[in-house]
Amino acid sequence: MVTWNEAASREEGVAQARALFTQTFGYEPEGIWSAPGRVNVIGEHVDYNGGPCLPIALPHRAYVAVARREDRTVRLVSPQTQEEVDVLDLDRVAPRGQEGEVKNWAAYLVGVAWALEQAGYGPLPGYDVALWNCVPRGGGLSSSAALECSMAVALDELAGCGLAGSADTPKEEGRKILVDACRRAENEIAGANTGGLDQTASLRCTHGHALELDCLDMSATPIPFDLAAQNLELLVIDTRAKHSLNDGQYAARRADCEEAARILGVDLLVCVKDLESALEALNEERLRMRVRHVVSEIARTRAFVDLLKEGSLEGERLKVAGALLTDSHDSLRQDYEVTCPELDVAVDAALAAGAYGARMTGGGFGGSAIALVDAGSGGGVAEAVAAAFEREGFMEPHFMIAVPEGPAGREA
Ligand code: GLA
């Protein structure tokens, strides 16, 4: 028996957030908004290098029940993060490292208001928020982006910014502005210097599709991604190994890329046209490894997108798609050095159990892996992975089957 991490239904998420709000604050919220976590199918650690990514939004979402206040106070509650109500003053929120810095999960929910005001969408009213989140925290599935993006669409509507549109008829340009605000919240208030992949996935992915995202200009194209129709499924393995993006490792990889770009005389590594001559121009082996990952990952992602556009994943196309996923993992393991024993064992065990391809997804250093498997065989592969984890003495992994869901929007 393995542990499946089922997504709550929309109705349950809404009911939980609403009940928590009324119990805590003693009145009804003005509305409930939600935003999904994501899985990145391929294109890892390339967003901040201007390359392409291919995320899907998960059915696992963060739900916020919100009401405006007359003052500039923010009150936050979430049973999954802490017992007490957190009280903050919007006039005193400041970036990480300064007086007024905001700690923990509150940074995401208040950081978005701060970033919207910095972008000229203010002054915003204070607000009361109850958060109920079913995106596994620290699982590398963008729970922090789900928090930011649910808050962003709520504030957008409550403050009358009119940027997001609805989940069914989203305003792409407005959502790009919200992506920027959420990314700024993450970078400056929460202190994780991430690219825009996660926030874009949460705000701009659509039901039944993967999002072909070009991080050079943040243009995005939905691509049909109905694995069930191709007799396949995407197994997500949450290794439950601790994953953190603000402990210096992520920033160190990003700094390596920036240094390599500077030496190579390009703005971003996506501009490197010839890998061999770039490698020759770099003296340090560490930088060569980083560049080799980024440039090869960009090529793999483009090849994977082409395969999806050409037709259904079967026969040779399926084999090649699987190999691209596994090559991506190997590159992240050997050249980018962002995997960990749990991720490597998950990938190896999934492949040994018959997966067409498998790789870590997200930032790495823990978190989740994905495996492309035959429809209906996810359970068997999950059992093989769980058995391998037990042999290694790792924590018990959790599993889900990823089916592409819709973006952040109003629920009720
Ligand atoms: C994290 C970051 C993203 C991206 C991925 C790696 O999820 O938040 O911006 O860099 O890692 O692809």
Short mmCIF file of C-alpha atoms and ligand atoms in Angstrom, two decimals:
data_model
loop_
_atom_site.label_atom_id
_atom_site.label_comp_id
_atom_site.label_asym_id
_atom_site.label_seq_id
_atom_site.Cartn_x
_atom_site.Cartn_y
_atom_site.Cartn_z
CA MET A 1 0.00 0.00 0.00
CA VAL A 2 1.34 3.40 -0.92
CA THR A 3 0.15 6.82 0.17
CA TRP A 4 -1.68 8.88 -2.44
CA ASN A 5 -1.92 12.60 -1.98
CA GLU A 6 -5.37 13.25 -3.44
CA ALA A 7 -6.36 16.79 -4.32
CA ALA A 8 -9.32 18.18 -2.40
CA SER A 9 -12.33 18.94 -4.60
CA ARG A 10 -12.97 22.61 -5.36
CA GLU A 11 -16.09 22.41 -3.17
CA GLU A 12 -14.10 21.12 -0.24
CA GLY A 13 -11.37 23.73 -0.63
CA VAL A 14 -13.96 26.49 -0.73
CA ALA A 15 -15.86 25.11 2.26
CA GLN A 16 -12.70 24.71 4.33
CA ALA A 17 -11.43 28.22 3.61
CA ARG A 18 -14.86 29.74 4.26
CA ALA A 19 -15.39 27.86 7.54
CA LEU A 20 -11.94 28.83 8.77
CA PHE A 21 -12.59 32.47 7.92
CA THR A 22 -15.94 32.72 9.68
CA GLN A 23 -14.74 30.78 12.73
CA THR A 24 -11.66 32.96 13.08
CA PHE A 25 -12.94 36.41 12.22
CA GLY A 26 -16.65 36.10 13.09
CA TYR A 27 -18.07 37.36 9.79
CA GLU A 28 -18.40 36.19 6.15
CA PRO A 29 -15.58 36.63 3.60
CA GLU A 30 -16.24 38.67 0.45
CA GLY A 31 -15.10 35.81 -1.74
CA ILE A 32 -12.88 32.75 -2.13
CA TRP A 33 -10.10 32.49 -4.66
CA SER A 34 -7.71 29.65 -5.46
CA ALA A 35 -4.51 28.96 -7.37
CA PRO A 36 -2.82 25.69 -8.34
CA GLY A 37 0.57 24.17 -7.68
CA ARG A 38 2.47 22.93 -10.74
CA VAL A 39 4.62 20.23 -12.20
CA ASN A 40 7.19 21.25 -14.75
CA VAL A 41 7.29 18.51 -17.40
CA ILE A 42 10.68 19.61 -18.75
CA GLY A 43 12.81 22.77 -18.98
CA GLU A 44 14.44 22.92 -15.55
CA HIS A 45 16.62 25.73 -14.28
CA VAL A 46 16.29 27.50 -17.58
CA ASP A 47 13.62 30.12 -16.74
CA TYR A 48 16.15 32.57 -15.30
CA ASN A 49 18.35 31.90 -18.33
CA GLY A 50 15.62 32.99 -20.77
CA GLY A 51 14.88 29.45 -21.96
CA PRO A 52 11.65 27.46 -22.51
CA CYS A 53 9.69 25.53 -19.86
CA LEU A 54 6.66 23.26 -20.05
CA PRO A 55 4.58 23.32 -16.84
CA ILE A 56 1.12 21.96 -16.13
CA ALA A 57 -1.11 23.18 -13.29
CA LEU A 58 -2.07 20.55 -10.69
CA PRO A 59 -5.53 19.90 -9.27
CA HIS A 60 -3.92 20.63 -5.88
CA ARG A 61 -4.68 24.25 -5.02
CA ALA A 62 -4.35 26.89 -2.31
CA TYR A 63 -7.68 28.48 -1.32
CA VAL A 64 -7.95 31.92 0.28
CA ALA A 65 -11.13 33.37 1.80
CA VAL A 66 -10.67 37.14 1.92
CA ALA A 67 -12.45 40.32 3.00
CA ARG A 68 -11.28 43.91 2.80
CA ARG A 69 -10.76 45.99 5.94
CA GLU A 70 -11.14 49.71 6.51
CA ASP A 71 -7.55 50.07 7.74
CA ARG A 72 -4.11 48.88 6.54
CA THR A 73 -3.97 45.85 8.81
CA VAL A 74 -3.64 42.32 7.45
CA ARG A 75 -4.78 39.37 9.54
CA LEU A 76 -3.85 35.86 8.36
CA VAL A 77 -4.84 32.45 9.57
CA SER A 78 -4.11 28.92 8.37
CA PRO A 79 -4.49 25.76 10.41
CA GLN A 80 -1.82 24.04 8.30
CA THR A 81 0.88 26.55 9.08
CA GLN A 82 0.27 27.87 12.58
CA GLU A 83 -2.39 28.08 15.23
CA GLU A 84 -2.35 31.80 15.87
CA VAL A 85 -3.63 34.65 13.78
CA ASP A 86 -0.77 36.66 12.31
CA VAL A 87 -1.30 40.43 12.36
CA LEU A 88 0.72 42.71 10.08
CA ASP A 89 0.69 46.33 9.01
CA LEU A 90 0.85 46.97 5.24
CA ASP A 91 2.69 50.22 5.90
CA ARG A 92 5.54 48.39 7.61
CA VAL A 93 6.20 45.50 5.20
CA ALA A 94 9.82 45.56 4.02
CA PRO A 95 12.13 43.36 1.94
CA ARG A 96 14.07 40.49 3.48
CA GLY A 97 16.95 41.67 5.62
CA GLN A 98 15.38 45.06 6.44
CA GLU A 99 13.40 46.20 9.45
CA GLY A 100 9.82 45.07 8.83
CA GLU A 101 10.79 41.86 7.02
CA VAL A 102 8.05 39.24 7.09
CA LYS A 103 8.79 35.67 8.14
CA ASN A 104 7.37 32.34 6.97
CA TRP A 105 4.25 31.84 4.87
CA ALA A 106 2.88 35.31 5.67
CA ALA A 107 5.65 36.66 3.42
CA TYR A 108 3.89 35.25 0.37
CA LEU A 109 0.44 36.58 1.23
CA VAL A 110 1.56 40.03 2.30
CA GLY A 111 4.42 40.21 -0.18
CA VAL A 112 1.99 40.27 -3.08
CA ALA A 113 0.21 43.35 -1.70
CA TRP A 114 3.59 45.02 -1.20
CA ALA A 115 4.66 44.18 -4.77
CA LEU A 116 1.38 45.38 -6.30
CA GLU A 117 1.78 48.68 -4.47
CA GLN A 118 5.40 48.94 -5.65
CA ALA A 119 4.09 48.47 -9.21
CA GLY A 120 1.68 51.38 -8.74
CA TYR A 121 -1.52 49.44 -7.94
CA GLY A 122 -2.18 51.01 -4.60
CA PRO A 123 -2.74 51.96 -1.95
CA LEU A 124 -4.49 48.69 -1.24
CA PRO A 125 -6.90 48.16 1.65
CA GLY A 126 -5.94 45.93 4.56
CA TYR A 127 -7.56 42.49 4.52
CA ASP A 128 -8.41 39.42 6.55
CA VAL A 129 -7.38 36.07 5.01
CA ALA A 130 -8.01 32.44 5.84
CA LEU A 131 -5.77 30.09 3.88
CA TRP A 132 -6.50 26.43 3.26
CA ASN A 133 -3.86 24.78 1.13
CA CYS A 134 -3.76 21.31 -0.38
CA VAL A 135 -0.51 21.74 -2.36
CA PRO A 136 2.06 19.71 -0.39
CA ARG A 137 4.37 22.18 1.34
CA GLY A 138 8.06 21.85 0.53
CA GLY A 139 7.23 19.21 -2.11
CA GLY A 140 8.76 21.16 -4.99
CA LEU A 141 5.27 21.61 -6.47
CA SER A 142 5.15 25.39 -6.04
CA SER A 143 3.05 25.67 -2.92
CA SER A 144 4.53 29.14 -2.40
CA ALA A 145 3.47 30.28 -5.88
CA ALA A 146 -0.01 28.89 -5.21
CA LEU A 147 -0.21 31.09 -2.11
CA GLU A 148 1.05 34.16 -3.94
CA CYS A 149 -1.18 33.68 -6.96
CA SER A 150 -4.37 33.00 -5.00
CA MET A 151 -3.71 36.21 -3.07
CA ALA A 152 -2.91 38.08 -6.28
CA VAL A 153 -6.22 37.27 -7.99
CA ALA A 154 -8.10 38.06 -4.76
CA LEU A 155 -6.45 41.45 -4.32
CA ASP A 156 -6.76 42.19 -8.03
CA GLU A 157 -10.52 41.86 -7.77
CA LEU A 158 -11.05 43.37 -4.32
CA ALA A 159 -8.93 46.43 -5.09
CA GLY A 160 -10.50 46.83 -8.54
CA CYS A 161 -7.22 46.49 -10.50
CA GLY A 162 -8.98 44.41 -13.19
CA LEU A 163 -5.80 42.65 -14.33
CA ALA A 164 -6.61 38.94 -14.16
CA GLY A 165 -9.94 38.42 -15.89
CA SER A 166 -11.63 35.15 -14.96
CA ALA A 167 -10.08 31.66 -15.04
CA ASP A 168 -12.20 30.89 -18.12
CA THR A 169 -11.47 34.17 -19.91
CA PRO A 170 -8.09 35.23 -18.55
CA LYS A 171 -6.46 38.52 -19.53
CA GLU A 172 -2.96 37.49 -20.61
CA GLU A 173 -1.30 40.90 -20.35
CA GLY A 174 -2.86 41.56 -16.94
CA ARG A 175 -1.83 38.16 -15.67
CA LYS A 176 1.76 38.85 -16.76
CA ILE A 177 1.69 41.89 -14.45
CA LEU A 178 0.40 39.70 -11.62
CA VAL A 179 3.14 37.14 -12.35
CA ASP A 180 5.71 39.92 -11.92
CA ALA A 181 4.16 41.01 -8.62
CA CYS A 182 4.13 37.45 -7.30
CA ARG A 183 7.70 36.89 -8.40
CA ARG A 184 8.78 40.10 -6.68
CA ALA A 185 7.03 38.97 -3.51
CA GLU A 186 8.97 35.71 -3.65
CA ASN A 187 12.31 37.35 -4.54
CA GLU A 188 12.26 40.38 -2.27
CA ILE A 189 9.88 39.64 0.60
CA ALA A 190 10.34 35.85 0.94
CA GLY A 191 14.00 36.05 -0.11
CA ALA A 192 14.10 33.29 -2.76
CA ASN A 193 15.64 34.56 -5.98
CA THR A 194 13.56 32.36 -8.29
CA GLY A 195 12.60 32.88 -11.94
CA GLY A 196 8.99 33.24 -13.14
CA LEU A 197 8.15 29.64 -14.01
CA ASP A 198 6.04 28.79 -10.97
CA GLN A 199 3.96 31.96 -10.85
CA THR A 200 3.35 31.82 -14.60
CA ALA A 201 2.22 28.21 -14.34
CA SER A 202 -0.19 29.04 -11.54
CA LEU A 203 -1.67 32.10 -13.25
CA ARG A 204 -1.57 31.11 -16.93
CA CYS A 205 -1.82 27.31 -17.36
CA THR A 206 -5.13 26.01 -18.70
CA HIS A 207 -7.20 22.88 -18.15
CA GLY A 208 -6.10 19.91 -20.29
CA HIS A 209 -2.97 21.70 -21.55
CA ALA A 210 0.69 22.09 -20.82
CA LEU A 211 2.02 25.64 -21.18
CA GLU A 212 4.85 26.22 -23.61
CA LEU A 213 6.49 29.15 -21.87
CA ASP A 214 9.23 31.21 -23.49
CA CYS A 215 11.01 32.93 -20.60
CA LEU A 216 12.76 35.39 -22.88
CA ASP A 217 9.57 37.40 -23.33
CA MET A 218 7.21 35.37 -21.10
CA SER A 219 5.02 34.53 -24.09
CA ALA A 220 3.03 31.36 -23.51
CA THR A 221 1.16 28.91 -25.72
CA PRO A 222 -1.13 26.16 -24.40
CA ILE A 223 -0.41 22.73 -25.90
CA PRO A 224 -2.96 19.90 -25.55
CA PHE A 225 -1.66 17.47 -22.92
CA ASP A 226 -4.21 14.72 -22.57
CA LEU A 227 -2.05 11.79 -21.52
CA ALA A 228 -5.02 9.51 -20.79
CA ALA A 229 -6.06 9.74 -24.46
CA GLN A 230 -2.59 8.45 -25.32
CA ASN A 231 -2.85 5.63 -22.81
CA LEU A 232 -0.30 7.25 -20.53
CA GLU A 233 -0.16 8.95 -17.16
CA LEU A 234 2.24 11.16 -15.25
CA LEU A 235 3.14 9.85 -11.82
CA VAL A 236 4.39 12.45 -9.33
CA ILE A 237 6.67 11.19 -6.56
CA ASP A 238 6.96 13.54 -3.60
CA THR A 239 10.18 12.30 -2.01
CA ARG A 240 9.44 14.35 1.12
CA ALA A 241 13.12 15.18 1.30
CA LYS A 242 13.40 18.72 2.57
CA HIS A 243 13.37 21.22 -0.27
CA SER A 244 14.17 24.88 0.19
CA LEU A 245 14.93 27.59 -2.32
CA ASN A 246 16.25 30.26 0.00
CA ASP A 247 19.15 28.42 1.61
CA GLY A 248 21.75 29.68 -0.86
CA GLN A 249 22.05 26.69 -3.22
CA TYR A 250 19.48 27.92 -5.73
CA ALA A 251 21.01 31.40 -5.66
CA ALA A 252 24.46 29.88 -6.18
CA ARG A 253 23.31 28.11 -9.39
CA ARG A 254 21.79 31.31 -10.63
CA ALA A 255 24.99 33.22 -9.86
CA ASP A 256 27.01 30.60 -11.79
CA CYS A 257 24.81 31.16 -14.83
CA GLU A 258 25.14 34.92 -14.59
CA GLU A 259 28.91 34.68 -14.28
CA ALA A 260 29.14 32.33 -17.27
CA ALA A 261 26.93 34.64 -19.34
CA ARG A 262 29.16 37.59 -18.46
CA ILE A 263 32.32 35.71 -19.50
CA LEU A 264 30.65 34.57 -22.73
CA GLY A 265 29.46 38.09 -23.49
CA VAL A 266 25.75 37.27 -23.67
CA ASP A 267 22.83 38.69 -21.66
CA LEU A 268 21.38 35.29 -20.90
CA LEU A 269 22.56 31.72 -21.52
CA VAL A 270 19.67 31.14 -23.97
CA CYS A 271 21.74 33.29 -26.36
CA VAL A 272 24.59 30.74 -26.44
CA LYS A 273 24.42 29.35 -29.96
CA ASP A 274 27.36 26.98 -30.03
CA LEU A 275 27.88 24.86 -26.94
CA GLU A 276 31.34 23.57 -27.87
CA SER A 277 32.91 26.99 -28.34
CA ALA A 278 31.18 28.25 -25.18
CA LEU A 279 32.69 25.36 -23.21
CA GLU A 280 36.12 26.16 -24.65
CA ALA A 281 35.80 29.78 -23.60
CA LEU A 282 35.17 28.89 -19.95
CA ASN A 283 38.11 28.02 -17.72
CA GLU A 284 36.28 26.82 -14.67
CA GLU A 285 34.90 23.28 -14.79
CA ARG A 286 31.98 24.23 -12.54
CA LEU A 287 30.81 26.90 -14.99
CA ARG A 288 31.26 24.52 -17.92
CA MET A 289 28.99 22.01 -16.19
CA ARG A 290 26.30 24.61 -15.52
CA VAL A 291 26.35 25.89 -19.09
CA ARG A 292 26.26 22.37 -20.50
CA HIS A 293 23.11 21.68 -18.49
CA VAL A 294 21.34 24.89 -19.44
CA VAL A 295 22.12 24.72 -23.16
CA SER A 296 21.31 21.02 -23.46
CA GLU A 297 18.12 21.39 -21.38
CA ILE A 298 16.91 24.15 -23.67
CA ALA A 299 17.45 21.84 -26.67
CA ARG A 300 15.69 18.94 -24.92
CA THR A 301 12.71 21.10 -24.02
CA ARG A 302 12.34 22.34 -27.59
CA ALA A 303 12.58 18.76 -28.87
CA PHE A 304 9.95 17.59 -26.36
CA VAL A 305 7.56 20.37 -27.35
CA ASP A 306 8.05 19.48 -31.03
CA LEU A 307 7.18 15.84 -30.27
CA LEU A 308 3.96 16.90 -28.54
CA LYS A 309 3.03 19.09 -31.48
CA GLU A 310 3.77 16.38 -34.05
CA GLY A 311 1.22 13.93 -32.74
CA SER A 312 0.34 11.45 -30.07
CA LEU A 313 3.10 10.03 -27.86
CA GLU A 314 3.39 6.47 -29.10
CA GLY A 315 5.98 4.18 -30.66
CA GLU A 316 9.26 5.91 -31.43
CA ARG A 317 7.92 9.32 -30.37
CA LEU A 318 7.10 7.97 -26.93
CA LYS A 319 10.54 6.40 -26.59
CA VAL A 320 12.26 9.62 -27.55
CA ALA A 321 10.04 11.69 -25.23
CA GLY A 322 10.86 9.37 -22.33
CA ALA A 323 14.58 9.53 -23.09
CA LEU A 324 14.46 13.34 -23.11
CA LEU A 325 12.96 13.33 -19.61
CA THR A 326 15.57 10.92 -18.27
CA ASP A 327 18.42 12.80 -19.97
CA SER A 328 17.13 15.95 -18.31
CA HIS A 329 17.43 14.28 -14.92
CA ASP A 330 20.93 13.00 -15.64
CA SER A 331 22.00 16.48 -16.63
CA LEU A 332 20.49 17.99 -13.47
CA ARG A 333 22.24 15.30 -11.44
CA GLN A 334 25.69 15.43 -13.03
CA ASP A 335 26.11 18.92 -14.43
CA TYR A 336 23.75 21.09 -12.44
CA GLU A 337 24.14 19.17 -9.16
CA VAL A 338 20.65 19.92 -7.85
CA THR A 339 19.36 16.39 -7.25
CA CYS A 340 19.73 14.42 -4.03
CA PRO A 341 19.81 10.69 -3.20
CA GLU A 342 16.01 10.52 -2.79
CA LEU A 343 15.39 12.07 -6.22
CA ASP A 344 17.95 9.81 -7.88
CA VAL A 345 16.52 6.67 -6.27
CA ALA A 346 12.98 7.72 -7.24
CA VAL A 347 14.01 8.14 -10.87
CA ASP A 348 16.05 4.95 -11.04
CA ALA A 349 13.32 2.87 -9.36
CA ALA A 350 10.61 4.29 -11.64
CA LEU A 351 12.68 3.48 -14.74
CA ALA A 352 13.42 -0.01 -13.48
CA ALA A 353 9.68 -0.50 -12.94
CA GLY A 354 8.94 0.33 -16.58
CA ALA A 355 8.57 4.13 -16.77
CA TYR A 356 9.30 5.54 -20.27
CA GLY A 357 11.19 8.40 -18.68
CA ALA A 358 11.59 10.05 -15.29
CA ARG A 359 13.14 13.18 -13.84
CA MET A 360 13.13 15.55 -10.90
CA THR A 361 10.79 18.51 -11.31
CA GLY A 362 11.10 22.04 -9.93
CA GLY A 363 14.07 23.48 -8.11
CA GLY A 364 15.53 20.19 -6.85
CA PHE A 365 17.54 19.60 -3.63
CA GLY A 366 14.60 17.43 -2.51
CA GLY A 367 10.98 17.85 -3.55
CA SER A 368 9.35 15.81 -6.31
CA ALA A 369 10.12 13.67 -9.34
CA ILE A 370 7.82 12.72 -12.23
CA ALA A 371 7.61 9.51 -14.27
CA LEU A 372 5.87 8.97 -17.60
CA VAL A 373 4.14 5.59 -17.41
CA ASP A 374 1.40 3.56 -19.10
CA ALA A 375 -2.13 4.48 -18.02
CA GLY A 376 -3.08 2.37 -15.04
CA SER A 377 0.49 1.40 -14.18
CA GLY A 378 1.22 4.37 -11.89
CA GLY A 379 0.21 2.31 -8.85
CA GLY A 380 2.69 -0.47 -9.62
CA VAL A 381 5.51 1.99 -10.30
CA ALA A 382 4.64 3.80 -7.06
CA GLU A 383 4.93 0.54 -5.14
CA ALA A 384 8.35 -0.13 -6.66
CA VAL A 385 9.53 3.38 -5.73
CA ALA A 386 8.15 3.04 -2.18
CA ALA A 387 9.94 -0.30 -1.79
CA ALA A 388 13.22 1.22 -2.97
CA PHE A 389 12.79 4.07 -0.47
CA GLU A 390 12.21 1.59 2.32
CA ARG A 391 15.37 -0.32 1.38
CA GLU A 392 17.33 2.93 1.48
CA GLY A 393 15.84 3.96 4.81
CA PHE A 394 14.30 7.16 3.34
CA MET A 395 11.01 8.73 4.46
CA GLU A 396 7.93 7.18 2.91
CA PRO A 397 7.24 8.96 -0.41
CA HIS A 398 3.80 10.28 -1.37
CA PHE A 399 2.28 10.00 -4.83
CA MET A 400 -0.21 11.65 -7.14
CA ILE A 401 -1.22 11.37 -10.78
CA ALA A 402 -0.86 14.78 -12.43
CA VAL A 403 -3.70 15.87 -14.69
CA PRO A 404 -3.52 19.43 -16.07
CA GLU A 405 -5.95 21.78 -14.35
CA GLY A 406 -6.97 25.41 -14.74
CA PRO A 407 -5.32 28.62 -13.48
CA ALA A 408 -5.83 30.91 -10.52
CA GLY A 409 -9.25 32.51 -10.24
CA ARG A 410 -12.33 33.18 -8.17
CA GLU A 411 -14.13 30.14 -6.73
CA ALA A 412 -17.05 31.66 -4.87
C1 GLA B 1 12.02 26.69 -8.82
C2 GLA B 1 11.93 28.16 -9.18
C3 GLA B 1 11.63 28.35 -10.66
C4 GLA B 1 12.58 27.54 -11.53
C5 GLA B 1 12.68 26.10 -11.02
C6 GLA B 1 13.71 25.31 -11.75
O1 GLA B 1 10.77 26.07 -8.96
O2 GLA B 1 10.91 28.78 -8.42
O3 GLA B 1 11.69 29.72 -10.97
O4 GLA B 1 13.84 28.14 -11.60
O5 GLA B 1 12.97 26.06 -9.64
O6 GLA B 1 13.34 25.12 -13.08
#
